[in-house]
Short mmCIF file of C-alpha atoms and ligand atoms in Angstrom, two decimals:
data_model
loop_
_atom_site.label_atom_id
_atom_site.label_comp_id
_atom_site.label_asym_id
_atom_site.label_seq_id
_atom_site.Cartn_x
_atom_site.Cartn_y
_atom_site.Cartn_z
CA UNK K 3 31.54 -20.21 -10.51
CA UNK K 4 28.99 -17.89 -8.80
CA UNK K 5 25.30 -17.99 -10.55
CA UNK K 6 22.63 -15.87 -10.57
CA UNK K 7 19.60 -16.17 -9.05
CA UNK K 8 17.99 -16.40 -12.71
CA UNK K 9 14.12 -15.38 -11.52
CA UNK K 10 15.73 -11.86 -11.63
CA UNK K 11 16.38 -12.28 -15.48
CA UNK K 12 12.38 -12.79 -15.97
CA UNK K 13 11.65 -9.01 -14.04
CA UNK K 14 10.41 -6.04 -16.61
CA UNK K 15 12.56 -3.52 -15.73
CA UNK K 16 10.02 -0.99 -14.22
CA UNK K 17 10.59 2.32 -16.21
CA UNK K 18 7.23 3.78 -15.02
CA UNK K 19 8.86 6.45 -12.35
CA UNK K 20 12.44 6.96 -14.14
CA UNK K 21 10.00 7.44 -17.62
CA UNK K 22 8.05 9.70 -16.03
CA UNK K 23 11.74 11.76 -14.67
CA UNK K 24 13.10 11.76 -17.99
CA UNK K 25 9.93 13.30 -19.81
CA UNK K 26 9.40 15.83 -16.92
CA UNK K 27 13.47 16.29 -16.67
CA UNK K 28 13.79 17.01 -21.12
CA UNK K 29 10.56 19.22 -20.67
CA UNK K 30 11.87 21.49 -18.09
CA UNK K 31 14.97 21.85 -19.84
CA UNK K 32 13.13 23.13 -22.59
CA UNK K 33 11.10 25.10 -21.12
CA UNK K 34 12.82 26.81 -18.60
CA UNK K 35 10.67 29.62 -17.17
CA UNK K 36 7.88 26.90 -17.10
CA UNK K 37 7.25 25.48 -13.83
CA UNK K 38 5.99 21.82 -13.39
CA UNK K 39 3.57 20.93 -11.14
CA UNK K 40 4.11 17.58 -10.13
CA UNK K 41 0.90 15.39 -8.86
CA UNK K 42 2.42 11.89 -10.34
CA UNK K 43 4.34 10.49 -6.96
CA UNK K 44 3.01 8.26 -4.31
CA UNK K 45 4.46 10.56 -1.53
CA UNK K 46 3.27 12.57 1.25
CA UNK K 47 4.66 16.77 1.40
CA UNK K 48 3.00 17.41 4.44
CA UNK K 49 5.28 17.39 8.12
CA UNK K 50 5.38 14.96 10.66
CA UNK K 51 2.40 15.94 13.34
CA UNK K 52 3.82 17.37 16.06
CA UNK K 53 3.39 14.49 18.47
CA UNK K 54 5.61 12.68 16.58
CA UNK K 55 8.02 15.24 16.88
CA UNK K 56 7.91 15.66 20.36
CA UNK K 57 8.15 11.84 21.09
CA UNK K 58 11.31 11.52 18.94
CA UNK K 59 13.12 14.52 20.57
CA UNK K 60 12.00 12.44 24.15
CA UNK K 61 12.92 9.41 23.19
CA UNK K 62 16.31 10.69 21.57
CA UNK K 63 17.44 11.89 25.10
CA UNK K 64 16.58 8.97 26.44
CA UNK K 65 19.32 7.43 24.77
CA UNK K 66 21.53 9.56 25.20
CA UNK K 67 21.70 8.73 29.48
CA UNK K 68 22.96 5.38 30.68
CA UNK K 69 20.24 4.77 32.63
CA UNK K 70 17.14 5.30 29.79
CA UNK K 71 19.25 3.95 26.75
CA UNK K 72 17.91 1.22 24.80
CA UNK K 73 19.92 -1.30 22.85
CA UNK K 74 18.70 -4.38 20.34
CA UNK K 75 14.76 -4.06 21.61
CA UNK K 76 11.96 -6.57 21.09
CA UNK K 77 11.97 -7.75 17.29
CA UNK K 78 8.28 -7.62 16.68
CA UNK K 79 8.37 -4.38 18.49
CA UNK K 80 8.08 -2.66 21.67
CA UNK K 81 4.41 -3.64 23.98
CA UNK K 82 3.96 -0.15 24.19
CA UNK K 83 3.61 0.06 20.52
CA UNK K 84 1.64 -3.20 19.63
CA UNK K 85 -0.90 -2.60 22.74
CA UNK K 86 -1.86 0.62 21.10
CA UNK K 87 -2.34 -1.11 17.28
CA UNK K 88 -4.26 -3.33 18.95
CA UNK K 89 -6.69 -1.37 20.81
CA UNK K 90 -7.18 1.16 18.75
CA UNK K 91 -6.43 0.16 14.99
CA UNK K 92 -8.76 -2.95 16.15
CA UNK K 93 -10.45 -3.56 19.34
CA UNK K 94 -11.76 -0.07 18.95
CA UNK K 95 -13.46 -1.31 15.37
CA UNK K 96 -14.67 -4.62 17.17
CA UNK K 97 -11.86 -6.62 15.57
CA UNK K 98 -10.59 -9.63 17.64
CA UNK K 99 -6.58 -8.70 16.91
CA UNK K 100 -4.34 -9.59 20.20
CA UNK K 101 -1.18 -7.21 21.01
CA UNK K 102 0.92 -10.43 19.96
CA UNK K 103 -0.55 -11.03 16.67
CA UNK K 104 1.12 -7.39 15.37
CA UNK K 105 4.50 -7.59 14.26
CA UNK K 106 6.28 -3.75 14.18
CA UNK K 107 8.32 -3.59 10.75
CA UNK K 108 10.03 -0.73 9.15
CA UNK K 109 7.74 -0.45 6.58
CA UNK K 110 4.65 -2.27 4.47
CA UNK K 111 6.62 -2.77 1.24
CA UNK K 112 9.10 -5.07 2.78
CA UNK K 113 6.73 -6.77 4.61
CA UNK K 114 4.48 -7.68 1.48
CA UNK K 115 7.57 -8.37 0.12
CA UNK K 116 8.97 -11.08 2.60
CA UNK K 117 6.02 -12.23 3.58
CA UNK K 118 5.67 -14.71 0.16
CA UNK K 119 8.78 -16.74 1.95
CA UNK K 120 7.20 -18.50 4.49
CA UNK K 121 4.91 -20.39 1.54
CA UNK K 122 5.50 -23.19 -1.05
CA UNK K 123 7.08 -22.80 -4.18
CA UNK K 124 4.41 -23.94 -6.28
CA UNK K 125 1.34 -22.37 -5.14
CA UNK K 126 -0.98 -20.59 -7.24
CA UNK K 127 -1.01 -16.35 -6.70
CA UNK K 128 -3.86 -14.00 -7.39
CA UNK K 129 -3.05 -10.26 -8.23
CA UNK K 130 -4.31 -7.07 -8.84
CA UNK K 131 -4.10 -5.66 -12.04
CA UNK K 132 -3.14 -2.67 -11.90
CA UNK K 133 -1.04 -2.95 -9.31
CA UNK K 134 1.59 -1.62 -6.50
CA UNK K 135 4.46 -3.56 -8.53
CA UNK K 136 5.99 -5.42 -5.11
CA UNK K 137 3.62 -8.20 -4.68
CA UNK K 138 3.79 -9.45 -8.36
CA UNK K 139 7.80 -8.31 -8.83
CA UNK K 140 8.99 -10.18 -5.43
CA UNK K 141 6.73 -13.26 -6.50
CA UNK K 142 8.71 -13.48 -9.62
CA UNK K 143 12.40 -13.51 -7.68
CA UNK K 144 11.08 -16.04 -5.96
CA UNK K 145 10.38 -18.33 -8.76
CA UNK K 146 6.49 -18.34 -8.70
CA UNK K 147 6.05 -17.36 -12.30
CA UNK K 148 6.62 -17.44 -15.55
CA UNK K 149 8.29 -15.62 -18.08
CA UNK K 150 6.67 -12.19 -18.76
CA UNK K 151 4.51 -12.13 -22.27
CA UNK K 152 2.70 -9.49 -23.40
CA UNK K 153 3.44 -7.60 -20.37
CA UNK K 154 2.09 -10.80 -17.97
CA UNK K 155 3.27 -13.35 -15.61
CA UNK K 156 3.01 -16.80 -16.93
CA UNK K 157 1.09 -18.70 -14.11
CA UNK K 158 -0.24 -16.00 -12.55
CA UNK K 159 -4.08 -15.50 -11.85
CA UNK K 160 -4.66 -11.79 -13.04
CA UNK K 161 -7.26 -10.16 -10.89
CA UNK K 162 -8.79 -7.31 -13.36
CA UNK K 163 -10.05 -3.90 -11.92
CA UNK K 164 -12.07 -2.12 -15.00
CA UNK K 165 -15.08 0.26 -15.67
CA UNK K 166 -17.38 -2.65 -15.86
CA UNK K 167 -16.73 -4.00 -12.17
CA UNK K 168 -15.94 -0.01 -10.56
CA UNK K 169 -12.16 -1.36 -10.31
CA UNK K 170 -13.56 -3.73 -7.35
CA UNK K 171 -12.91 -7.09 -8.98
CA UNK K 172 -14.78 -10.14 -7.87
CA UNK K 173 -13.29 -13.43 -6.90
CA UNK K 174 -11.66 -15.85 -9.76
CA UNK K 175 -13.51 -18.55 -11.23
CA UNK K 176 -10.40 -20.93 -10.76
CA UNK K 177 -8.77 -22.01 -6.92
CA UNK K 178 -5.81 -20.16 -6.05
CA UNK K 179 -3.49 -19.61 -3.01
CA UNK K 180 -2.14 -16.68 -2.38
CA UNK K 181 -4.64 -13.91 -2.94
CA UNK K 182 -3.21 -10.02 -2.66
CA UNK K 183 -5.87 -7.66 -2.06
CA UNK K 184 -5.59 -3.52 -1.55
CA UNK K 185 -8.19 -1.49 -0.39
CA UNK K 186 -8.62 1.67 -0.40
CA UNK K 187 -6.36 0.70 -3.76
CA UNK K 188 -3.28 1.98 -4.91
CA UNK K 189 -3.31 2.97 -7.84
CA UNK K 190 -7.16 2.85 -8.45
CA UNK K 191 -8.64 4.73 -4.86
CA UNK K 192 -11.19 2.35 -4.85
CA UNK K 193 -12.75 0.74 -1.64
CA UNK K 194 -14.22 -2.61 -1.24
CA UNK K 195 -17.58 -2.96 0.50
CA UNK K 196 -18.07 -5.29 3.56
CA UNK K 197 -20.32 -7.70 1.41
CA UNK K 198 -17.26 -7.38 -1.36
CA UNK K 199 -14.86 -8.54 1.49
CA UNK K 200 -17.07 -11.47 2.32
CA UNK K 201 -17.27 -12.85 -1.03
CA UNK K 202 -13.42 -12.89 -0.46
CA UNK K 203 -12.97 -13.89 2.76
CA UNK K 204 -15.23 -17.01 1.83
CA UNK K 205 -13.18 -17.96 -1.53
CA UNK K 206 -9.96 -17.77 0.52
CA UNK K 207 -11.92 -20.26 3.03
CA UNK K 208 -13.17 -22.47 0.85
CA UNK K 209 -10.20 -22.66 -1.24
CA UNK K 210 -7.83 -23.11 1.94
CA UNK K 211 -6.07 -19.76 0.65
CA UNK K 212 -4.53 -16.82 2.25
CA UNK K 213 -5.28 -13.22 2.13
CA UNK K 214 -2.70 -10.46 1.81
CA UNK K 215 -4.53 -7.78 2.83
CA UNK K 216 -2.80 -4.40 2.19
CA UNK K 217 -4.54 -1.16 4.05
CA UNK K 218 -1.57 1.60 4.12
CA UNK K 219 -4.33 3.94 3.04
CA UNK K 220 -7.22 2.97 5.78
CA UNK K 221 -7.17 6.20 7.56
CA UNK K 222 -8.29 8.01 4.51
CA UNK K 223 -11.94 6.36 4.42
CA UNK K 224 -14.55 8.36 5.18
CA UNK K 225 -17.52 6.76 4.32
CA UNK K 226 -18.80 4.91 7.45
CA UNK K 227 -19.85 1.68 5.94
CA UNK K 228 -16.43 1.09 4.52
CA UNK K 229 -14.54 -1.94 6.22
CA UNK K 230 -10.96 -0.21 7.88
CA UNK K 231 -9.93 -3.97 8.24
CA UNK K 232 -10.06 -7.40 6.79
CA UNK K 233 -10.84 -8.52 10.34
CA UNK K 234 -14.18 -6.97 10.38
CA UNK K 235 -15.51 -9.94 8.34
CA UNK K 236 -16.24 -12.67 9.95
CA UNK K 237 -14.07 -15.53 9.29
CA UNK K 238 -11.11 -13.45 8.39
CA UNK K 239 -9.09 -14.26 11.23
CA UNK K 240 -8.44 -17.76 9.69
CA UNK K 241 -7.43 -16.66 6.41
CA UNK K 242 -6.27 -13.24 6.25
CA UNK K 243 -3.01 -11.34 7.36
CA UNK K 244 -3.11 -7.63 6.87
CA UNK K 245 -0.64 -5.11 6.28
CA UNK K 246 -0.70 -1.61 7.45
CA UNK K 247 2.34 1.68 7.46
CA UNK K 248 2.60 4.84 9.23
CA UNK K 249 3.11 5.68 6.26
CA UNK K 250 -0.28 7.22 4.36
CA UNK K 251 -1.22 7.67 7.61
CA UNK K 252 1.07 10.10 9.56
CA UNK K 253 3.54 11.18 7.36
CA UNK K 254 6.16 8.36 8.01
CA UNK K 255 7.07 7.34 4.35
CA UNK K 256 11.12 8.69 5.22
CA UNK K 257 10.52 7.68 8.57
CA UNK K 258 9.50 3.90 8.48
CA UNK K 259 7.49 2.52 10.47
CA UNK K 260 4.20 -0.32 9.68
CA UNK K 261 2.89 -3.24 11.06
CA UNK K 262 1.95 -7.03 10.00
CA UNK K 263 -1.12 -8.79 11.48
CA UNK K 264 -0.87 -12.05 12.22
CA UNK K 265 -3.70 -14.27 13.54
CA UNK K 266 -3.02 -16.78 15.81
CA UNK K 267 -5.81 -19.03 14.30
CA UNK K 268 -4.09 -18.55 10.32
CA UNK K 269 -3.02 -21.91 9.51
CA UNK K 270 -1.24 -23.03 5.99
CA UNK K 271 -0.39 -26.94 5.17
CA UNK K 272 3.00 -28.82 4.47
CA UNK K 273 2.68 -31.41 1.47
CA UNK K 274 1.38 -34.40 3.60
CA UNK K 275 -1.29 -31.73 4.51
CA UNK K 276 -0.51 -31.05 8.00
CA UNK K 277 -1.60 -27.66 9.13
CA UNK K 278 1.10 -25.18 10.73
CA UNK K 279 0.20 -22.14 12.65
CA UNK K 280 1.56 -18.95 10.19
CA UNK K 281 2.69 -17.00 12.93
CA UNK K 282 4.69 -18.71 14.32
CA UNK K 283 6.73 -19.09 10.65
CA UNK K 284 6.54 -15.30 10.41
CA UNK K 285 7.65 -15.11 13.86
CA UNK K 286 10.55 -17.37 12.94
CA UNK K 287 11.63 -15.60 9.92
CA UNK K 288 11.02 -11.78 11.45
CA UNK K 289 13.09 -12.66 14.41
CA UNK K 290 15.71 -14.25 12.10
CA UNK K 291 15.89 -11.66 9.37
CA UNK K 292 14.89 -8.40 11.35
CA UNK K 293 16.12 -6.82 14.19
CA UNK K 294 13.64 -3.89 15.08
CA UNK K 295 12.73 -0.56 14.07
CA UNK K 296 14.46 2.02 16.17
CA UNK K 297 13.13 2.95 19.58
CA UNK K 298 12.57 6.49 19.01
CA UNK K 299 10.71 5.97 15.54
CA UNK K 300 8.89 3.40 17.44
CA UNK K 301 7.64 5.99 20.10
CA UNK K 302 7.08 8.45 17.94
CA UNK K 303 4.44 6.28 15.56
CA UNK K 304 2.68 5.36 19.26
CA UNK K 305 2.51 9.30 19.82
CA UNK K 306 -0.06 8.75 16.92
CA UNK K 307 -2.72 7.05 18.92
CA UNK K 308 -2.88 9.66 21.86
CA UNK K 309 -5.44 11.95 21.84
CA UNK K 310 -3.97 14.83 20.40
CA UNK K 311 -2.28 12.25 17.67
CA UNK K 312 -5.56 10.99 16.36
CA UNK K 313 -6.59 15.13 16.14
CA UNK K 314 -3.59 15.64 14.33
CA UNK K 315 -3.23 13.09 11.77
CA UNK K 316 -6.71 13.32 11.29
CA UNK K 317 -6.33 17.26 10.28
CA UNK K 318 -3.51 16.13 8.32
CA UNK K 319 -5.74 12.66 6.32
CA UNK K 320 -8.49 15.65 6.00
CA UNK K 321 -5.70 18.09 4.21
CA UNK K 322 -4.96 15.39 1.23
CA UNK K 323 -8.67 14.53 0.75
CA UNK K 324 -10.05 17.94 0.69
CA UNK K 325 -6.84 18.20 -2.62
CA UNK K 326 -8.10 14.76 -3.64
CA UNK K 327 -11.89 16.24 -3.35
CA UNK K 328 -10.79 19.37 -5.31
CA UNK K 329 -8.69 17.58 -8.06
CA UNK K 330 -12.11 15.03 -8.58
CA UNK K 331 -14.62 17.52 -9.13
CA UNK K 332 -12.57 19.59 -11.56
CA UNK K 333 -11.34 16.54 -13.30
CA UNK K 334 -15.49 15.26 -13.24
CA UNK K 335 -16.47 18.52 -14.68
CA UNK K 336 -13.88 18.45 -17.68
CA UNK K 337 -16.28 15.52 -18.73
CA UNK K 338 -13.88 12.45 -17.62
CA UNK K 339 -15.16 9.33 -15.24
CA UNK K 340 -13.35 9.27 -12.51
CA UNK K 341 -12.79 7.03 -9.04
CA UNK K 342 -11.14 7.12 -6.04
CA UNK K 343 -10.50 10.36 -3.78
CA UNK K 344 -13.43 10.27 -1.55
CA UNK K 345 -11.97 7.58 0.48
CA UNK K 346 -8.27 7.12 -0.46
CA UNK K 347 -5.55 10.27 -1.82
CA UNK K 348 -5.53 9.04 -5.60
CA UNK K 349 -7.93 10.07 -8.24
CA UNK K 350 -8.23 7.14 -11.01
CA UNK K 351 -9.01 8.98 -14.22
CA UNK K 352 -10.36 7.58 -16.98
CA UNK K 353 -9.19 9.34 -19.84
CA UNK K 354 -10.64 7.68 -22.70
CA UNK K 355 -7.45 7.40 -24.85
CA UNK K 356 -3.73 6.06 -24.11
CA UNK K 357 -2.09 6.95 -21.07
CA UNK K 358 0.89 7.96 -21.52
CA UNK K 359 0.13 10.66 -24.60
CA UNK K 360 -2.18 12.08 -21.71
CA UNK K 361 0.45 12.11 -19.59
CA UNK K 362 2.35 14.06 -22.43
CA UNK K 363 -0.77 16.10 -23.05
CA UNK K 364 -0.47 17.39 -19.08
CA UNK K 365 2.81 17.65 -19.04
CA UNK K 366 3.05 19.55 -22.36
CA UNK K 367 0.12 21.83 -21.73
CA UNK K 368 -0.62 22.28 -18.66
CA UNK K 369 3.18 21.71 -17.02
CA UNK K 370 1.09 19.23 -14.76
CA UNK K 371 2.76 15.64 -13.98
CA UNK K 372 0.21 12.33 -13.33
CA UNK K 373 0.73 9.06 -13.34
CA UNK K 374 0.04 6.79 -16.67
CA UNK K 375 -2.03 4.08 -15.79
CA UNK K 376 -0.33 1.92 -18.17
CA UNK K 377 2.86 1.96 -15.79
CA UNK K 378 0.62 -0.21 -13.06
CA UNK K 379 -0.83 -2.85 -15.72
CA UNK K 380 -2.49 -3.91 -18.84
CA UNK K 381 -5.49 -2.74 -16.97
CA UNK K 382 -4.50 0.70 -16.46
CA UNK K 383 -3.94 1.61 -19.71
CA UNK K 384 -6.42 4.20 -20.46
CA UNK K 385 -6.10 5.38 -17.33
CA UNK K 386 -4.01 8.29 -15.02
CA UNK K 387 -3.40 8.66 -11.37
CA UNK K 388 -3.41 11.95 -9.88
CA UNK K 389 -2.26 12.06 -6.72
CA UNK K 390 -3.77 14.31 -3.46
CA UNK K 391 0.00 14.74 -2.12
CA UNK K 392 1.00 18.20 -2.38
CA UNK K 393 0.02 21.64 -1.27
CA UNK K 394 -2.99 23.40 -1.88
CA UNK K 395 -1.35 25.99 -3.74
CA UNK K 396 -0.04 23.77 -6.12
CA UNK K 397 -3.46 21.60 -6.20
CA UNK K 398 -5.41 24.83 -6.94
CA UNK K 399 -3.23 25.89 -9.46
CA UNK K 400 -2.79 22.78 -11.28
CA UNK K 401 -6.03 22.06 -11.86
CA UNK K 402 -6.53 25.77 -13.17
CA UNK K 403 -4.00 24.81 -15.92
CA UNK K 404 -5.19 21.18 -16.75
CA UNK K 405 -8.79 22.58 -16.99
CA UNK K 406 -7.43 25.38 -19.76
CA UNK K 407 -5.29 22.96 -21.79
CA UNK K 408 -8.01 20.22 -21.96
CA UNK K 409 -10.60 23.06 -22.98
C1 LIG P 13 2.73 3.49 0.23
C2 LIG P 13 2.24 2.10 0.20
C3 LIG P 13 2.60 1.19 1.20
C4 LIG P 13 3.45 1.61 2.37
O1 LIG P 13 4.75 1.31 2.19
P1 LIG P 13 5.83 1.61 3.32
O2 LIG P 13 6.94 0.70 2.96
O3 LIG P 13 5.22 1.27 4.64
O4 LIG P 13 6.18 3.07 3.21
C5 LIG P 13 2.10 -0.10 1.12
N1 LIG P 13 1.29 -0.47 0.13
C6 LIG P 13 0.91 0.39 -0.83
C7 LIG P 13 -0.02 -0.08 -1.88
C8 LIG P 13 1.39 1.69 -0.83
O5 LIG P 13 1.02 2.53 -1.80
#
């Protein structure tokens, strides 16, 4: 008799998004001649920039002659691609990363996914709360947790972002081994200081752990003193792998397209303590499991770091933010504490009562559609996200309807 892989049976369904549809999908019916706004989903509206575009339509007729086609290419991705990650996502920022320690993946969700399947079965995970749902969810497939009580993991090492630490939270009191980290944060917006990072970066050390770094939402700091990349601490290199998309960055979130850092110097232990080199496991499981992102896509995310790329994407980063700055200040002025926006496209708002009847209270009256914090964590509650993605127009104009329903 087939069986189940029972972990599955342990998952909370996640009804955040399909909650969220059904409220906004009864209200419209309703309310027909009511238009919705919606400022809830963690996706970009804007085009790809048009180097992109131009490097697919090239690369596209390349295949289509004998003599330019491409078939199966490198798994970890084309040199072309991983030179330019490396020189400019890091040697550019002083980070030691080499061209082979950046793995090309089609996208930053599977990768944070997969990536808990090159470690042991019983180690001991650290995770945000709130949270972007895949590193807990694909934990608890694996087998790395409990059941779920009172919206928790059994056995997992809850990592609280609140008021009372700015949503930065500081390293646990007890050892752990797996430690995800997300900065500038989804849900929250926040960003963690260099000296923050440290404090990390040494815990991880000491503890013989391993940082998951996430940064899909690097490009959209602004404030100089903010780290871009785990590998600007010192140290880092031995215990940190980082994770970053095309994403956030340039528009690729239907396109797919990310990268996985991989230092040669991260080492993990088997359970008579000998150390093993991690890359080389990834590299064994990525080349097993994976079979490259498509040439063109590939070219087109390397259009990125030309010149006119870096303009472009960097008109397009500026776009969301200058929403995101737009959406704080009016939120700020309507009396509520918020974070996030200067340096990342969510605003974290703290609203001061439970989430999802101010989600109803937006949706209701102001036809405006956040996020509930609640859907990202016990810590969250209390909380919505509004998110930068969307059009001016719609920005503007949502924000002149929240601010007259919340009068
Ligand atoms: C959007 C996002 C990503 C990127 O995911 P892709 O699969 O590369 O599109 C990664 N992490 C977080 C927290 C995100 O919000």
């Amino acid at each position: 008799m087939i069986r189940i892989n029972e972990n599955y049976t342990k998952l909370k369904a996640s009804y955040l998004f399909s909650d969220i549809a059904k409220r906004v999908t009864a209200y419209v019916a309703a309310n027909p001649s009511k238009p919705v706004i919606r400022l809830g989903i963690g996706d970009v509206t804007e085009p790809l920039p048009p180097v992109c575009i131009e490097a697919l339509h090239a690369a596209t007729d390349e295949l289509a002659k004998r003599a330019t086609f491409k078939g199966y290419g490198p798994e970890q991705g084309y040199a072309f691609l991983r030179e330019a990650v490396a020189q400019h996502d890091y040697a550019a920022r002083g980070c030691q990363i080499e061209a082979d320690e950046i793995f090309i993946s089609d996208g930053s969700k599977c990768d944070c996914g997969n990536l808990q399947e090159i470690f042991a079965q019983d180690i001991r995970l650290a995770i945000p709360d709130p949270v972007y749902p895949v590193y807990v969810d694909t934990n608890v497939m694996a087998g790395r947790t409990g059941a779920s009580v009172d919206g928790r993991y059994q056995g997992v090492t809850y990592l609280e972002s609140t008021p009372a630490n700015h949503y930065v939270p500081s390293v646990p009191s007890v050892a752990t081994d797996l430690i995800y980290l997300c900065f500038p944060n989804n849900p929250t917006g926040a960003v963690a200081t260099k000296a923050q990072l440290t404090t990390w970066v040494e815990y991880a050390k000491k503890n013989q752990a391993i940082i998951l770094f996430d940064s899909a939402y690097e490009a959209y700091i602004r404030n100089p003193a903010i780290p871009h990349s785990i590998y600007e601490i010192p140290g880092a290199r031995e215990v940190a792998i980082e994770f970053r998309s095309f994403s956030k960055t340039a528009g690729f979130t239907g396109t797919r397209c990310a990268y996985t850092v991989i230092p040669k110097a991260l080492l993990a232990w088997d359970h008579q303590g000998q150390p093993h080199a991690v890359h080389a496991l990834w590299n064994r499981r990525h080349t097993t499991k994976f079979n490259g992102v498509a040439y063109p896509i590939q070219k087109a995310a390397a259009a990125i770091y030309t010149a006119a790329g870096q303009q472009q994407t960097s008109q397009l980063i500026n776009f969301y933010l200058d929403n995101a700055k737009l959406i704080r200040e009016a939120m700020t002025k309507l009396g509520f504490s918020c974070i996030g926006g200067d340096n990342a496209p969510y605003i974290w708002i703290n609203t001061g009562r439970d989430s999802w009847a101010f989600f109803d209270t937006l949706l209701n009256n102001a036809q405006v559609v956040c996020t509930p914090g609640a859907g990202f964590g016990q810590c969250g509650e209390g909380h919505v996200r509004i998110s930068a993605f969307n059009s001016r127009e719609n920005v503007e104009a949502a924000l002149v309807r929240i601010a007259a329903a919340l009068k």
